[in-house]
Amino acid sequence: MHSDPPGRAGTSSPVSAAGVAALLRTLPGSPMAGVTAHGSTVLEIVAATTHRARMVEEAQLLHPDSPAREAAATGVPIVITDLAGSSRWPGCGAELRLWGVQAVRCQPLSDDDGAVVGVLSVYTPAANVLSEELADALHPVCRCATDLLQIRRRNPPRLRRE
C-alpha cells in the first residue's frame, strides 16, 4: 500500500508538521508515530506524536539498517508485529525495544511520480496489536504527510540565524 496521490479532489490536508502530528495523535489505539523525510541525502524527522516518538524515529535514522530505511529504499511497507521475535534489524530492533516498542509499521510515502519521499512509522508498546482499523486510518494521514513532504521538498526550510 503506497500513499494516495496528494491533492485529491474533496480532501483537505493540514500541510504543516504540527497538522500532521495532530493527525497522527488521532490514530486508533494512540500509538506513537512519526514521519521522516527521505531523499538522496536528506534524512529528517518532520513530525512526531510525542518527544518519545521523536527519539524512536531518531533511533531508526541513526541505524543504517532499520525498518524505516528499508521501507524508504524498497517502497514496500514493513510490518513487524513482534520485534522480540524478529531477527531482522537486530541493532535497531533492540534499541526500539529499549524505548518500549514491541511492534512497528513503516509505510513508505510516494510522490506523484512514485518516488519515495518519506516514511510514516507507527510504534506500539504491545506486540500483535497492529490492526486493520489502524491500517485503514493511515490512508488520510499518509496523504497529508505526503503533501507536506512534497511542499518541503519544493520549498526547503531555511536555517535561521538568531
PDB file of C-alpha atoms in Angstrom:
ATOM      1  CA  MET A   1       0.000   0.000   0.000  1.00  0.00           C
ATOM      2  CA  HIS A   2       1.547   3.281  -1.109  1.00  0.00           C
ATOM      3  CA  SER A   3       0.191   6.634  -0.110  1.00  0.00           C
ATOM      4  CA  ASP A   4      -2.534   8.040  -2.286  1.00  0.00           C
ATOM      5  CA  PRO A   5      -1.562  10.914  -4.558  1.00  0.00           C
ATOM      6  CA  PRO A   6      -1.757  14.293  -2.858  1.00  0.00           C
ATOM      7  CA  GLY A   7      -4.286  16.910  -3.799  1.00  0.00           C
ATOM      8  CA  ARG A   8      -7.179  14.570  -4.448  1.00  0.00           C
ATOM      9  CA  ALA A   9     -10.491  16.304  -5.004  1.00  0.00           C
ATOM     10  CA  GLY A  10     -12.597  16.650  -1.897  1.00  0.00           C
ATOM     11  CA  THR A  11      -9.747  16.223   0.543  1.00  0.00           C
ATOM     12  CA  SER A  12      -8.230  18.863   2.722  1.00  0.00           C
ATOM     13  CA  SER A  13      -4.898  18.404   4.369  1.00  0.00           C
ATOM     14  CA  PRO A  14      -3.179  20.163   7.234  1.00  0.00           C
ATOM     15  CA  VAL A  15       0.052  20.722   5.341  1.00  0.00           C
ATOM     16  CA  SER A  16       2.160  21.632   8.324  1.00  0.00           C
ATOM     17  CA  ALA A  17       4.279  19.491  10.599  1.00  0.00           C
ATOM     18  CA  ALA A  18       2.003  20.419  13.512  1.00  0.00           C
ATOM     19  CA  GLY A  19      -1.081  19.451  11.484  1.00  0.00           C
ATOM     20  CA  VAL A  20       0.376  16.071  10.541  1.00  0.00           C
ATOM     21  CA  ALA A  21       1.458  15.452  14.162  1.00  0.00           C
ATOM     22  CA  ALA A  22      -2.093  16.268  15.288  1.00  0.00           C
ATOM     23  CA  LEU A  23      -3.487  13.738  12.779  1.00  0.00           C
ATOM     24  CA  LEU A  24      -1.012  11.121  13.991  1.00  0.00           C
ATOM     25  CA  ARG A  25      -2.280  11.625  17.549  1.00  0.00           C
ATOM     26  CA  THR A  26      -5.827  10.675  16.425  1.00  0.00           C
ATOM     27  CA  LEU A  27      -4.838   7.191  15.220  1.00  0.00           C
ATOM     28  CA  PRO A  28      -6.783   4.318  16.838  1.00  0.00           C
ATOM     29  CA  GLY A  29      -5.079   2.895  19.906  1.00  0.00           C
ATOM     30  CA  SER A  30      -2.995   6.063  20.390  1.00  0.00           C
ATOM     31  CA  PRO A  31       0.267   4.599  19.094  1.00  0.00           C
ATOM     32  CA  MET A  32       3.489   6.578  18.924  1.00  0.00           C
ATOM     33  CA  ALA A  33       4.076   7.690  15.354  1.00  0.00           C
ATOM     34  CA  GLY A  34       6.319   9.850  13.251  1.00  0.00           C
ATOM     35  CA  VAL A  35       7.092  10.987   9.727  1.00  0.00           C
ATOM     36  CA  THR A  36      10.579  11.192   8.280  1.00  0.00           C
ATOM     37  CA  ALA A  37      11.684  12.748   5.018  1.00  0.00           C
ATOM     38  CA  HIS A  38      13.934  10.520   2.930  1.00  0.00           C
ATOM     39  CA  GLY A  39      15.755  11.834  -0.096  1.00  0.00           C
ATOM     40  CA  SER A  40      19.062  11.379  -1.843  1.00  0.00           C
ATOM     41  CA  THR A  41      20.940  12.967   1.050  1.00  0.00           C
ATOM     42  CA  VAL A  42      18.168  14.072   3.382  1.00  0.00           C
ATOM     43  CA  LEU A  43      17.024  12.129   6.427  1.00  0.00           C
ATOM     44  CA  GLU A  44      14.906  14.351   8.634  1.00  0.00           C
ATOM     45  CA  ILE A  45      12.253  13.863  11.289  1.00  0.00           C
ATOM     46  CA  VAL A  46       9.358  16.038  10.150  1.00  0.00           C
ATOM     47  CA  ALA A  47       6.575  15.208  12.627  1.00  0.00           C
ATOM     48  CA  ALA A  48       6.061  13.029  15.689  1.00  0.00           C
ATOM     49  CA  THR A  49       3.274  12.423  18.181  1.00  0.00           C
ATOM     50  CA  THR A  50       5.475  12.911  21.261  1.00  0.00           C
ATOM     51  CA  HIS A  51       9.062  13.594  22.277  1.00  0.00           C
ATOM     52  CA  ARG A  52       9.476   9.863  22.871  1.00  0.00           C
ATOM     53  CA  ALA A  53       8.193   9.113  19.354  1.00  0.00           C
ATOM     54  CA  ARG A  54      10.751  11.605  18.007  1.00  0.00           C
ATOM     55  CA  MET A  55      13.506   9.727  19.854  1.00  0.00           C
ATOM     56  CA  VAL A  56      12.289   6.407  18.409  1.00  0.00           C
ATOM     57  CA  GLU A  57      12.304   7.969  14.932  1.00  0.00           C
ATOM     58  CA  GLU A  58      15.853   9.185  15.577  1.00  0.00           C
ATOM     59  CA  ALA A  59      16.894   5.655  16.562  1.00  0.00           C
ATOM     60  CA  GLN A  60      15.691   4.416  13.166  1.00  0.00           C
ATOM     61  CA  LEU A  61      17.587   7.154  11.340  1.00  0.00           C
ATOM     62  CA  LEU A  62      20.810   6.510  13.261  1.00  0.00           C
ATOM     63  CA  HIS A  63      20.878   2.812  12.366  1.00  0.00           C
ATOM     64  CA  PRO A  64      21.985   2.182   8.778  1.00  0.00           C
ATOM     65  CA  ASP A  65      19.843  -0.976   8.813  1.00  0.00           C
ATOM     66  CA  SER A  66      16.334  -0.192  10.089  1.00  0.00           C
ATOM     67  CA  PRO A  67      12.710  -0.842   9.096  1.00  0.00           C
ATOM     68  CA  ALA A  68      12.177   2.801   8.055  1.00  0.00           C
ATOM     69  CA  ARG A  69      15.287   2.870   5.899  1.00  0.00           C
ATOM     70  CA  GLU A  70      14.261  -0.402   4.235  1.00  0.00           C
ATOM     71  CA  ALA A  71      10.745   0.912   3.559  1.00  0.00           C
ATOM     72  CA  ALA A  72      12.264   4.066   2.027  1.00  0.00           C
ATOM     73  CA  ALA A  73      14.731   2.096  -0.101  1.00  0.00           C
ATOM     74  CA  THR A  74      12.266  -0.507  -1.381  1.00  0.00           C
ATOM     75  CA  GLY A  75       8.963   1.402  -1.405  1.00  0.00           C
ATOM     76  CA  VAL A  76       7.383  -1.590   0.338  1.00  0.00           C
ATOM     77  CA  PRO A  77       5.628  -1.317   3.726  1.00  0.00           C
ATOM     78  CA  ILE A  78       7.353  -3.050   6.621  1.00  0.00           C
ATOM     79  CA  VAL A  79       5.147  -4.573   9.326  1.00  0.00           C
ATOM     80  CA  ILE A  80       6.720  -6.222  12.359  1.00  0.00           C
ATOM     81  CA  THR A  81       4.079  -7.489  14.756  1.00  0.00           C
ATOM     82  CA  ASP A  82       6.582  -8.658  17.393  1.00  0.00           C
ATOM     83  CA  LEU A  83      10.052  -7.084  17.487  1.00  0.00           C
ATOM     84  CA  ALA A  84      11.241  -9.515  20.161  1.00  0.00           C
ATOM     85  CA  GLY A  85      10.540 -12.423  17.812  1.00  0.00           C
ATOM     86  CA  SER A  86      12.162 -10.818  14.764  1.00  0.00           C
ATOM     87  CA  SER A  87      15.769 -11.417  13.749  1.00  0.00           C
ATOM     88  CA  ARG A  88      15.731  -8.608  11.175  1.00  0.00           C
ATOM     89  CA  TRP A  89      17.408  -5.329  12.108  1.00  0.00           C
ATOM     90  CA  PRO A  90      18.967  -6.717  15.328  1.00  0.00           C
ATOM     91  CA  GLY A  91      20.671  -3.470  16.406  1.00  0.00           C
ATOM     92  CA  CYS A  92      17.768  -1.183  15.600  1.00  0.00           C
ATOM     93  CA  GLY A  93      15.190  -3.648  16.904  1.00  0.00           C
ATOM     94  CA  ALA A  94      16.984  -3.902  20.242  1.00  0.00           C
ATOM     95  CA  GLU A  95      17.107  -0.110  20.554  1.00  0.00           C
ATOM     96  CA  LEU A  96      13.428   0.247  19.656  1.00  0.00           C
ATOM     97  CA  ARG A  97      12.577  -2.302  22.352  1.00  0.00           C
ATOM     98  CA  LEU A  98      14.597  -0.215  24.855  1.00  0.00           C
ATOM     99  CA  TRP A  99      12.181   2.627  24.039  1.00  0.00           C
ATOM    100  CA  GLY A 100       9.252   0.312  24.826  1.00  0.00           C
ATOM    101  CA  VAL A 101       8.339  -0.501  21.216  1.00  0.00           C
ATOM    102  CA  GLN A 102       7.131  -4.052  20.552  1.00  0.00           C
ATOM    103  CA  ALA A 103       5.562  -3.640  17.094  1.00  0.00           C
ATOM    104  CA  VAL A 104       6.233  -1.274  14.202  1.00  0.00           C
ATOM    105  CA  ARG A 105       4.732  -0.425  10.831  1.00  0.00           C
ATOM    106  CA  CYS A 106       6.756   1.665   8.364  1.00  0.00           C
ATOM    107  CA  GLN A 107       4.689   2.961   5.465  1.00  0.00           C
ATOM    108  CA  PRO A 108       6.600   4.469   2.516  1.00  0.00           C
ATOM    109  CA  LEU A 109       5.184   7.763   1.254  1.00  0.00           C
ATOM    110  CA  SER A 110       5.412   8.230  -2.515  1.00  0.00           C
ATOM    111  CA  ASP A 111       5.108  11.396  -4.585  1.00  0.00           C
ATOM    112  CA  ASP A 112       3.065  11.775  -7.775  1.00  0.00           C
ATOM    113  CA  ASP A 113       5.860  10.141  -9.791  1.00  0.00           C
ATOM    114  CA  GLY A 114       6.118   7.135  -7.470  1.00  0.00           C
ATOM    115  CA  ALA A 115       9.382   8.209  -5.824  1.00  0.00           C
ATOM    116  CA  VAL A 116       9.552   7.620  -2.073  1.00  0.00           C
ATOM    117  CA  VAL A 117       9.765  10.981  -0.293  1.00  0.00           C
ATOM    118  CA  GLY A 118       9.393   9.732   3.259  1.00  0.00           C
ATOM    119  CA  VAL A 119       8.149   7.139   5.691  1.00  0.00           C
ATOM    120  CA  LEU A 120       5.311   7.191   8.207  1.00  0.00           C
ATOM    121  CA  SER A 121       6.156   4.907  11.130  1.00  0.00           C
ATOM    122  CA  VAL A 122       3.751   3.674  13.800  1.00  0.00           C
ATOM    123  CA  TYR A 123       5.002   2.131  17.045  1.00  0.00           C
ATOM    124  CA  THR A 124       3.044   0.206  19.679  1.00  0.00           C
ATOM    125  CA  PRO A 125       4.091  -0.868  23.183  1.00  0.00           C
ATOM    126  CA  ALA A 126       2.437  -4.277  22.787  1.00  0.00           C
ATOM    127  CA  ALA A 127       3.106  -6.992  20.228  1.00  0.00           C
ATOM    128  CA  ASN A 128       0.456  -8.190  17.777  1.00  0.00           C
ATOM    129  CA  VAL A 129      -1.780  -5.119  18.008  1.00  0.00           C
ATOM    130  CA  LEU A 130      -1.270  -3.541  14.572  1.00  0.00           C
ATOM    131  CA  SER A 131      -4.908  -3.779  13.467  1.00  0.00           C
ATOM    132  CA  GLU A 132      -6.730  -3.371  10.164  1.00  0.00           C
ATOM    133  CA  GLU A 133      -8.537  -0.414  11.757  1.00  0.00           C
ATOM    134  CA  LEU A 134      -5.174   1.270  12.281  1.00  0.00           C
ATOM    135  CA  ALA A 135      -4.035   0.409   8.741  1.00  0.00           C
ATOM    136  CA  ASP A 136      -7.242   1.930   7.328  1.00  0.00           C
ATOM    137  CA  ALA A 137      -6.827   5.052   9.475  1.00  0.00           C
ATOM    138  CA  LEU A 138      -3.370   5.606   7.996  1.00  0.00           C
ATOM    139  CA  HIS A 139      -4.695   6.405   4.485  1.00  0.00           C
ATOM    140  CA  PRO A 140      -5.674  10.062   5.101  1.00  0.00           C
ATOM    141  CA  VAL A 141      -2.632  10.619   7.310  1.00  0.00           C
ATOM    142  CA  CYS A 142      -0.380   9.284   4.538  1.00  0.00           C
ATOM    143  CA  ARG A 143      -1.945  11.704   2.046  1.00  0.00           C
ATOM    144  CA  CYS A 144      -1.379  14.683   4.351  1.00  0.00           C
ATOM    145  CA  ALA A 145       2.154  13.619   5.225  1.00  0.00           C
ATOM    146  CA  THR A 146       2.994  13.146   1.538  1.00  0.00           C
ATOM    147  CA  ASP A 147       1.604  16.613   0.753  1.00  0.00           C
ATOM    148  CA  LEU A 148       3.782  18.080   3.496  1.00  0.00           C
ATOM    149  CA  LEU A 149       6.919  16.284   2.302  1.00  0.00           C
ATOM    150  CA  GLN A 150       6.367  17.393  -1.299  1.00  0.00           C
ATOM    151  CA  ILE A 151       5.881  21.001  -0.201  1.00  0.00           C
ATOM    152  CA  ARG A 152       9.039  20.815   1.927  1.00  0.00           C
ATOM    153  CA  ARG A 153      10.961  19.328  -0.992  1.00  0.00           C
ATOM    154  CA  ARG A 154       9.903  22.213  -3.261  1.00  0.00           C
ATOM    155  CA  ASN A 155      10.480  24.831  -0.538  1.00  0.00           C
ATOM    156  CA  PRO A 156      13.091  23.520   1.902  1.00  0.00           C
ATOM    157  CA  PRO A 157      13.089  25.067   5.375  1.00  0.00           C
ATOM    158  CA  ARG A 158      15.831  27.635   5.771  1.00  0.00           C
ATOM    159  CA  LEU A 159      18.262  27.743   8.604  1.00  0.00           C
ATOM    160  CA  ARG A 160      17.555  30.607  10.958  1.00  0.00           C
ATOM    161  CA  ARG A 161      20.177  32.832  12.451  1.00  0.00           C
ATOM    162  CA  GLU A 162      19.437  34.017  15.908  1.00  0.00           C
TER     163      GLU A 162
END
